[in-house]
PDB file of C-alpha atoms in Angstrom:
ATOM      1  CA  ARG V   1     -45.741 -38.574 150.004  1.00  0.00           C
ATOM      2  CA  LYS V   2     -47.621 -41.836 150.374  1.00  0.00           C
ATOM      3  CA  ALA V   3     -47.493 -43.832 153.613  1.00  0.00           C
ATOM      4  CA  ILE V   4     -48.249 -47.547 153.569  1.00  0.00           C
ATOM      5  CA  ARG V   5     -48.268 -49.849 156.588  1.00  0.00           C
ATOM      6  CA  SER V   6     -45.691 -52.606 156.259  1.00  0.00           C
ATOM      7  CA  THR V   7     -43.751 -55.013 158.438  1.00  0.00           C
ATOM      8  CA  ASN V   8     -40.530 -53.018 157.945  1.00  0.00           C
ATOM      9  CA  SER V   9     -39.893 -49.292 158.255  1.00  0.00           C
ATOM     10  CA  ALA V  10     -38.439 -47.917 155.054  1.00  0.00           C
ATOM     11  CA  SER V  11     -38.601 -45.030 152.680  1.00  0.00           C
ATOM     12  CA  LEU V  12     -38.307 -45.038 148.915  1.00  0.00           C
ATOM     13  CA  SER V  13     -37.044 -42.374 146.592  1.00  0.00           C
ATOM     14  CA  CYS V  14     -37.957 -42.863 142.941  1.00  0.00           C
ATOM     15  CA  PHE V  15     -35.543 -40.685 141.064  1.00  0.00           C
ATOM     16  CA  SER V  16     -36.505 -38.988 137.853  1.00  0.00           C
ATOM     17  CA  ARG V  17     -34.561 -39.589 134.697  1.00  0.00           C
ATOM     18  CA  PRO V  18     -32.985 -36.993 132.426  1.00  0.00           C
ATOM     19  CA  SER V  19     -35.416 -35.366 129.997  1.00  0.00           C
ATOM     20  CA  GLY V  20     -35.831 -37.360 126.828  1.00  0.00           C
ATOM     21  CA  MET V  21     -35.456 -40.711 128.607  1.00  0.00           C
ATOM     22  CA  ARG V  22     -38.756 -42.529 128.131  1.00  0.00           C
ATOM     23  CA  LEU V  23     -40.577 -43.793 131.222  1.00  0.00           C
ATOM     24  CA  ARG V  24     -41.530 -47.413 130.869  1.00  0.00           C
ATOM     25  CA  GLY V  25     -43.004 -47.634 134.356  1.00  0.00           C
ATOM     26  CA  CYS V  26     -43.630 -51.095 135.711  1.00  0.00           C
ATOM     27  CA  ASP V  27     -43.646 -53.046 132.476  1.00  0.00           C
ATOM     28  CA  SER V  28     -41.258 -55.949 132.023  1.00  0.00           C
ATOM     29  CA  SER V  29     -39.087 -54.093 129.482  1.00  0.00           C
ATOM     30  CA  SER V  30     -37.773 -51.733 132.179  1.00  0.00           C
ATOM     31  CA  ARG V  31     -34.569 -52.477 133.990  1.00  0.00           C
ATOM     32  CA  ILE V  32     -34.924 -51.460 137.606  1.00  0.00           C
ATOM     33  CA  SER V  33     -32.126 -50.781 140.031  1.00  0.00           C
ATOM     34  CA  ALA V  34     -32.277 -50.582 143.777  1.00  0.00           C
ATOM     35  CA  PHE V  35     -29.785 -48.646 145.855  1.00  0.00           C
ATOM     36  CA  ALA V  36     -30.071 -50.008 149.326  1.00  0.00           C
ATOM     37  CA  SER V  37     -28.194 -50.615 152.500  1.00  0.00           C
ATOM     38  CA  SER V  38     -25.665 -53.422 152.346  1.00  0.00           C
ATOM     39  CA  ARG V  39     -27.667 -54.961 155.193  1.00  0.00           C
ATOM     40  CA  VAL V  40     -30.516 -55.708 152.782  1.00  0.00           C
ATOM     41  CA  SER V  41     -30.176 -59.340 151.816  1.00  0.00           C
ATOM     42  CA  PRO V  42     -29.376 -59.513 148.080  1.00  0.00           C
ATOM     43  CA  TRP V  43     -31.656 -61.819 146.119  1.00  0.00           C
ATOM     44  CA  LEU V  44     -29.901 -61.629 142.787  1.00  0.00           C
ATOM     45  CA  SER V  45     -26.859 -63.222 141.188  1.00  0.00           C
ATOM     46  CA  PRO V  46     -24.358 -63.214 139.525  1.00  0.00           C
ATOM     47  CA  ARG V  47     -22.063 -60.445 140.725  1.00  0.00           C
ATOM     48  CA  VAL V  48     -20.789 -58.144 137.999  1.00  0.00           C
ATOM     49  CA  SER V  49     -17.910 -55.642 138.126  1.00  0.00           C
ATOM     50  CA  VAL V  50     -18.379 -52.605 135.890  1.00  0.00           C
ATOM     51  CA  ALA V  51     -15.727 -49.928 135.309  1.00  0.00           C
ATOM     52  CA  SER V  52     -16.576 -46.226 135.432  1.00  0.00           C
ATOM     53  CA  PRO V  53     -14.583 -43.141 134.455  1.00  0.00           C
ATOM     54  CA  TRP V  54     -15.923 -41.613 137.701  1.00  0.00           C
ATOM     55  CA  GLY V  55     -13.985 -44.070 139.865  1.00  0.00           C
ATOM     56  CA  ARG V  56     -14.997 -47.165 141.798  1.00  0.00           C
ATOM     57  CA  PRO V  57     -18.641 -47.801 142.624  1.00  0.00           C
ATOM     58  CA  SER V  58     -19.613 -48.881 146.129  1.00  0.00           C
ATOM     59  CA  ASP V  59     -19.533 -52.586 145.273  1.00  0.00           C
ATOM     60  CA  GLU V  60     -20.102 -55.161 142.568  1.00  0.00           C
ATOM     61  CA  LEU V  61     -23.562 -55.232 141.038  1.00  0.00           C
ATOM     62  CA  LEU V  62     -25.956 -58.119 141.555  1.00  0.00           C
ATOM     63  CA  VAL V  63     -28.069 -58.806 138.480  1.00  0.00           C
ATOM     64  CA  GLY V  64     -30.955 -61.089 137.669  1.00  0.00           C
ATOM     65  CA  LEU V  65     -34.717 -61.469 137.571  1.00  0.00           C
ATOM     66  CA  LEU V  66     -37.139 -60.797 140.406  1.00  0.00           C
ATOM     67  CA  GLU V  67     -40.602 -62.114 139.553  1.00  0.00           C
ATOM     68  CA  GLY V  68     -39.856 -61.646 135.854  1.00  0.00           C
ATOM     69  CA  GLN V  69     -38.506 -58.103 136.232  1.00  0.00           C
ATOM     70  CA  ARG V  70     -34.909 -57.449 135.188  1.00  0.00           C
ATOM     71  CA  CYS V  71     -33.116 -55.980 138.229  1.00  0.00           C
ATOM     72  CA  VAL V  72     -29.705 -54.682 139.214  1.00  0.00           C
ATOM     73  CA  PHE V  73     -28.872 -54.255 142.902  1.00  0.00           C
ATOM     74  CA  LEU V  74     -26.067 -52.076 144.270  1.00  0.00           C
ATOM     75  CA  PRO V  75     -25.318 -52.070 148.011  1.00  0.00           C
ATOM     76  CA  ARG V  76     -24.987 -48.311 148.506  1.00  0.00           C
ATOM     77  CA  HIS V  77     -22.593 -48.542 151.468  1.00  0.00           C
ATOM     78  CA  GLY V  78     -20.635 -51.480 150.020  1.00  0.00           C
ATOM     79  CA  GLY V  79     -20.387 -55.029 151.301  1.00  0.00           C
ATOM     80  CA  GLY V  80     -20.103 -55.082 155.076  1.00  0.00           C
ATOM     81  CA  HIS V  81     -21.655 -51.600 155.302  1.00  0.00           C
ATOM     82  CA  ARG V  82     -18.188 -50.007 155.205  1.00  0.00           C
ATOM     83  CA  ILE V  83     -18.613 -46.729 153.258  1.00  0.00           C
ATOM     84  CA  PRO V  84     -19.975 -43.708 155.182  1.00  0.00           C
ATOM     85  CA  PRO V  85     -22.489 -41.412 153.410  1.00  0.00           C
ATOM     86  CA  SER V  86     -19.957 -38.635 152.803  1.00  0.00           C
ATOM     87  CA  ASP V  87     -17.617 -41.060 150.997  1.00  0.00           C
ATOM     88  CA  LEU V  88     -20.153 -42.617 148.621  1.00  0.00           C
ATOM     89  CA  ASN V  89     -19.149 -42.202 144.987  1.00  0.00           C
ATOM     90  CA  SER V  90     -22.629 -41.409 143.680  1.00  0.00           C
ATOM     91  CA  ARG V  91     -21.365 -40.550 140.204  1.00  0.00           C
ATOM     92  CA  ALA V  92     -19.685 -43.943 139.765  1.00  0.00           C
ATOM     93  CA  ASN V  93     -22.694 -45.724 141.263  1.00  0.00           C
ATOM     94  CA  ILE V  94     -25.133 -44.050 138.867  1.00  0.00           C
ATOM     95  CA  ASP V  95     -22.773 -44.457 135.905  1.00  0.00           C
ATOM     96  CA  VAL V  96     -22.316 -48.228 136.324  1.00  0.00           C
ATOM     97  CA  LEU V  97     -26.077 -48.691 136.666  1.00  0.00           C
ATOM     98  CA  LYS V  98     -26.631 -46.753 133.446  1.00  0.00           C
ATOM     99  CA  ARG V  99     -23.963 -48.868 131.724  1.00  0.00           C
ATOM    100  CA  MET V 100     -25.966 -51.952 132.778  1.00  0.00           C
ATOM    101  CA  GLY V 101     -29.037 -50.538 131.020  1.00  0.00           C
ATOM    102  CA  VAL V 102     -30.892 -49.423 134.149  1.00  0.00           C
ATOM    103  CA  THR V 103     -33.802 -47.114 133.327  1.00  0.00           C
ATOM    104  CA  GLU V 104     -35.515 -46.830 136.731  1.00  0.00           C
ATOM    105  CA  LEU V 105     -33.670 -46.075 139.992  1.00  0.00           C
ATOM    106  CA  ILE V 106     -35.224 -46.867 143.361  1.00  0.00           C
ATOM    107  CA  SER V 107     -33.434 -45.899 146.552  1.00  0.00           C
ATOM    108  CA  LEU V 108     -34.341 -47.704 149.770  1.00  0.00           C
ATOM    109  CA  SER V 109     -33.542 -46.292 153.200  1.00  0.00           C
ATOM    110  CA  ALA V 110     -34.309 -47.557 156.670  1.00  0.00           C
ATOM    111  CA  CYS V 111     -35.134 -44.599 158.845  1.00  0.00           C
ATOM    112  CA  GLY V 112     -37.311 -43.476 161.704  1.00  0.00           C
ATOM    113  CA  SER V 113     -39.855 -40.728 162.105  1.00  0.00           C
ATOM    114  CA  LEU V 114     -40.749 -38.295 164.845  1.00  0.00           C
ATOM    115  CA  ARG V 115     -44.357 -38.154 163.614  1.00  0.00           C
ATOM    116  CA  GLU V 116     -46.962 -40.171 165.525  1.00  0.00           C
ATOM    117  CA  ASN V 117     -48.878 -40.905 162.332  1.00  0.00           C
ATOM    118  CA  LEU V 118     -45.760 -42.670 160.919  1.00  0.00           C
ATOM    119  CA  PRO V 119     -45.038 -45.366 163.528  1.00  0.00           C
ATOM    120  CA  PRO V 120     -42.507 -48.195 163.063  1.00  0.00           C
ATOM    121  CA  GLY V 121     -43.668 -50.458 160.271  1.00  0.00           C
ATOM    122  CA  THR V 122     -44.787 -47.601 158.019  1.00  0.00           C
ATOM    123  CA  PHE V 123     -43.467 -47.687 154.472  1.00  0.00           C
ATOM    124  CA  VAL V 124     -43.165 -44.208 152.929  1.00  0.00           C
ATOM    125  CA  ILE V 125     -42.694 -43.287 149.291  1.00  0.00           C
ATOM    126  CA  VAL V 126     -41.293 -39.767 149.280  1.00  0.00           C
ATOM    127  CA  ASP V 127     -41.888 -37.053 146.706  1.00  0.00           C
ATOM    128  CA  GLN V 128     -39.402 -34.566 148.193  1.00  0.00           C
ATOM    129  CA  PHE V 129     -36.303 -34.933 150.350  1.00  0.00           C
ATOM    130  CA  ILE V 130     -33.414 -32.952 151.777  1.00  0.00           C
ATOM    131  CA  ASP V 131     -29.962 -34.469 151.330  1.00  0.00           C
ATOM    132  CA  ARG V 132     -27.963 -33.289 154.329  1.00  0.00           C
ATOM    133  CA  THR V 133     -24.873 -35.290 153.387  1.00  0.00           C
ATOM    134  CA  LYS V 134     -21.861 -32.987 153.456  1.00  0.00           C
ATOM    135  CA  HIS V 135     -18.476 -32.971 151.705  1.00  0.00           C
ATOM    136  CA  ARG V 136     -19.545 -35.154 148.777  1.00  0.00           C
ATOM    137  CA  ILE V 137     -19.513 -34.323 145.088  1.00  0.00           C
ATOM    138  CA  ASP V 138     -23.165 -34.129 144.087  1.00  0.00           C
ATOM    139  CA  THR V 139     -23.020 -33.307 140.383  1.00  0.00           C
ATOM    140  CA  PHE V 140     -21.694 -34.665 137.106  1.00  0.00           C
ATOM    141  CA  PHE V 141     -21.138 -31.081 135.938  1.00  0.00           C
ATOM    142  CA  ASP V 142     -18.087 -29.940 137.884  1.00  0.00           C
ATOM    143  CA  GLU V 143     -15.432 -29.663 135.180  1.00  0.00           C
ATOM    144  CA  GLU V 144     -14.391 -26.369 133.640  1.00  0.00           C
ATOM    145  CA  GLY V 145     -16.273 -25.794 130.415  1.00  0.00           C
ATOM    146  CA  LEU V 146     -19.056 -28.187 131.416  1.00  0.00           C
ATOM    147  CA  VAL V 147     -21.843 -26.075 132.891  1.00  0.00           C
ATOM    148  CA  ALA V 148     -25.383 -27.321 133.392  1.00  0.00           C
ATOM    149  CA  HIS V 149     -28.248 -26.427 135.675  1.00  0.00           C
ATOM    150  CA  VAL V 150     -30.343 -29.367 136.822  1.00  0.00           C
ATOM    151  CA  SER V 151     -33.558 -28.600 138.662  1.00  0.00           C
ATOM    152  CA  ARG V 152     -34.132 -30.382 141.944  1.00  0.00           C
ATOM    153  CA  ALA V 153     -37.638 -28.962 142.296  1.00  0.00           C
ATOM    154  CA  ASP V 154     -39.186 -32.368 141.574  1.00  0.00           C
ATOM    155  CA  PRO V 155     -36.456 -34.876 142.444  1.00  0.00           C
ATOM    156  CA  THR V 156     -38.589 -38.000 142.220  1.00  0.00           C
ATOM    157  CA  ASP V 157     -40.538 -39.560 139.368  1.00  0.00           C
ATOM    158  CA  ALA V 158     -44.296 -39.367 140.001  1.00  0.00           C
ATOM    159  CA  ALA V 159     -45.198 -42.238 137.637  1.00  0.00           C
ATOM    160  CA  LEU V 160     -42.644 -44.626 139.153  1.00  0.00           C
ATOM    161  CA  SER V 161     -43.693 -43.585 142.683  1.00  0.00           C
ATOM    162  CA  LYS V 162     -47.333 -44.335 141.834  1.00  0.00           C
ATOM    163  CA  CYS V 163     -46.373 -47.703 140.372  1.00  0.00           C
ATOM    164  CA  LEU V 164     -44.492 -48.589 143.576  1.00  0.00           C
ATOM    165  CA  ALA V 165     -47.332 -47.354 145.812  1.00  0.00           C
ATOM    166  CA  ASP V 166     -49.867 -49.399 143.847  1.00  0.00           C
ATOM    167  CA  SER V 167     -47.635 -52.486 144.062  1.00  0.00           C
ATOM    168  CA  ALA V 168     -47.139 -52.015 147.799  1.00  0.00           C
ATOM    169  CA  GLN V 169     -50.900 -51.650 148.352  1.00  0.00           C
ATOM    170  CA  ARG V 170     -51.577 -54.848 146.385  1.00  0.00           C
ATOM    171  CA  THR V 171     -49.012 -56.884 148.317  1.00  0.00           C
ATOM    172  CA  GLY V 172     -49.968 -55.445 151.711  1.00  0.00           C
TER     173      GLY V 172
END
């Protein structure tokens, strides 16, 4: 975990990719996606609808460039912050991002802390987390005949986390 002082409290999860998918880190050939609250002001356009065999994603995707970096933004709780955590269709959300060529997934969350050394305004890049969301499908491997074991021992990508921490330190 890396804590960085910032003007906004937030945490980042930098999810690892399936084995065999090459990490391209922070170079301009990567396509980055941010899952974030619908209250985060989108900076990209146009809006794109993408179909998924897993159902409807939370919202349309916003695509474009941010300082030369190709980005795709998906409001995790949908426009108007209308979808509760237990009803998020994570499989559809991840699938449509992959269909858009996303190679790096960054999840933003606004949250608080009960630790004095993490006061409001601290930006945290997590390396572990506990998902306490209940009653939601949390795997792509739930059909009969399709069995896979995916380790959650290291749920975030260390290289992407370092890239984000370095960027945050540079920008203050």
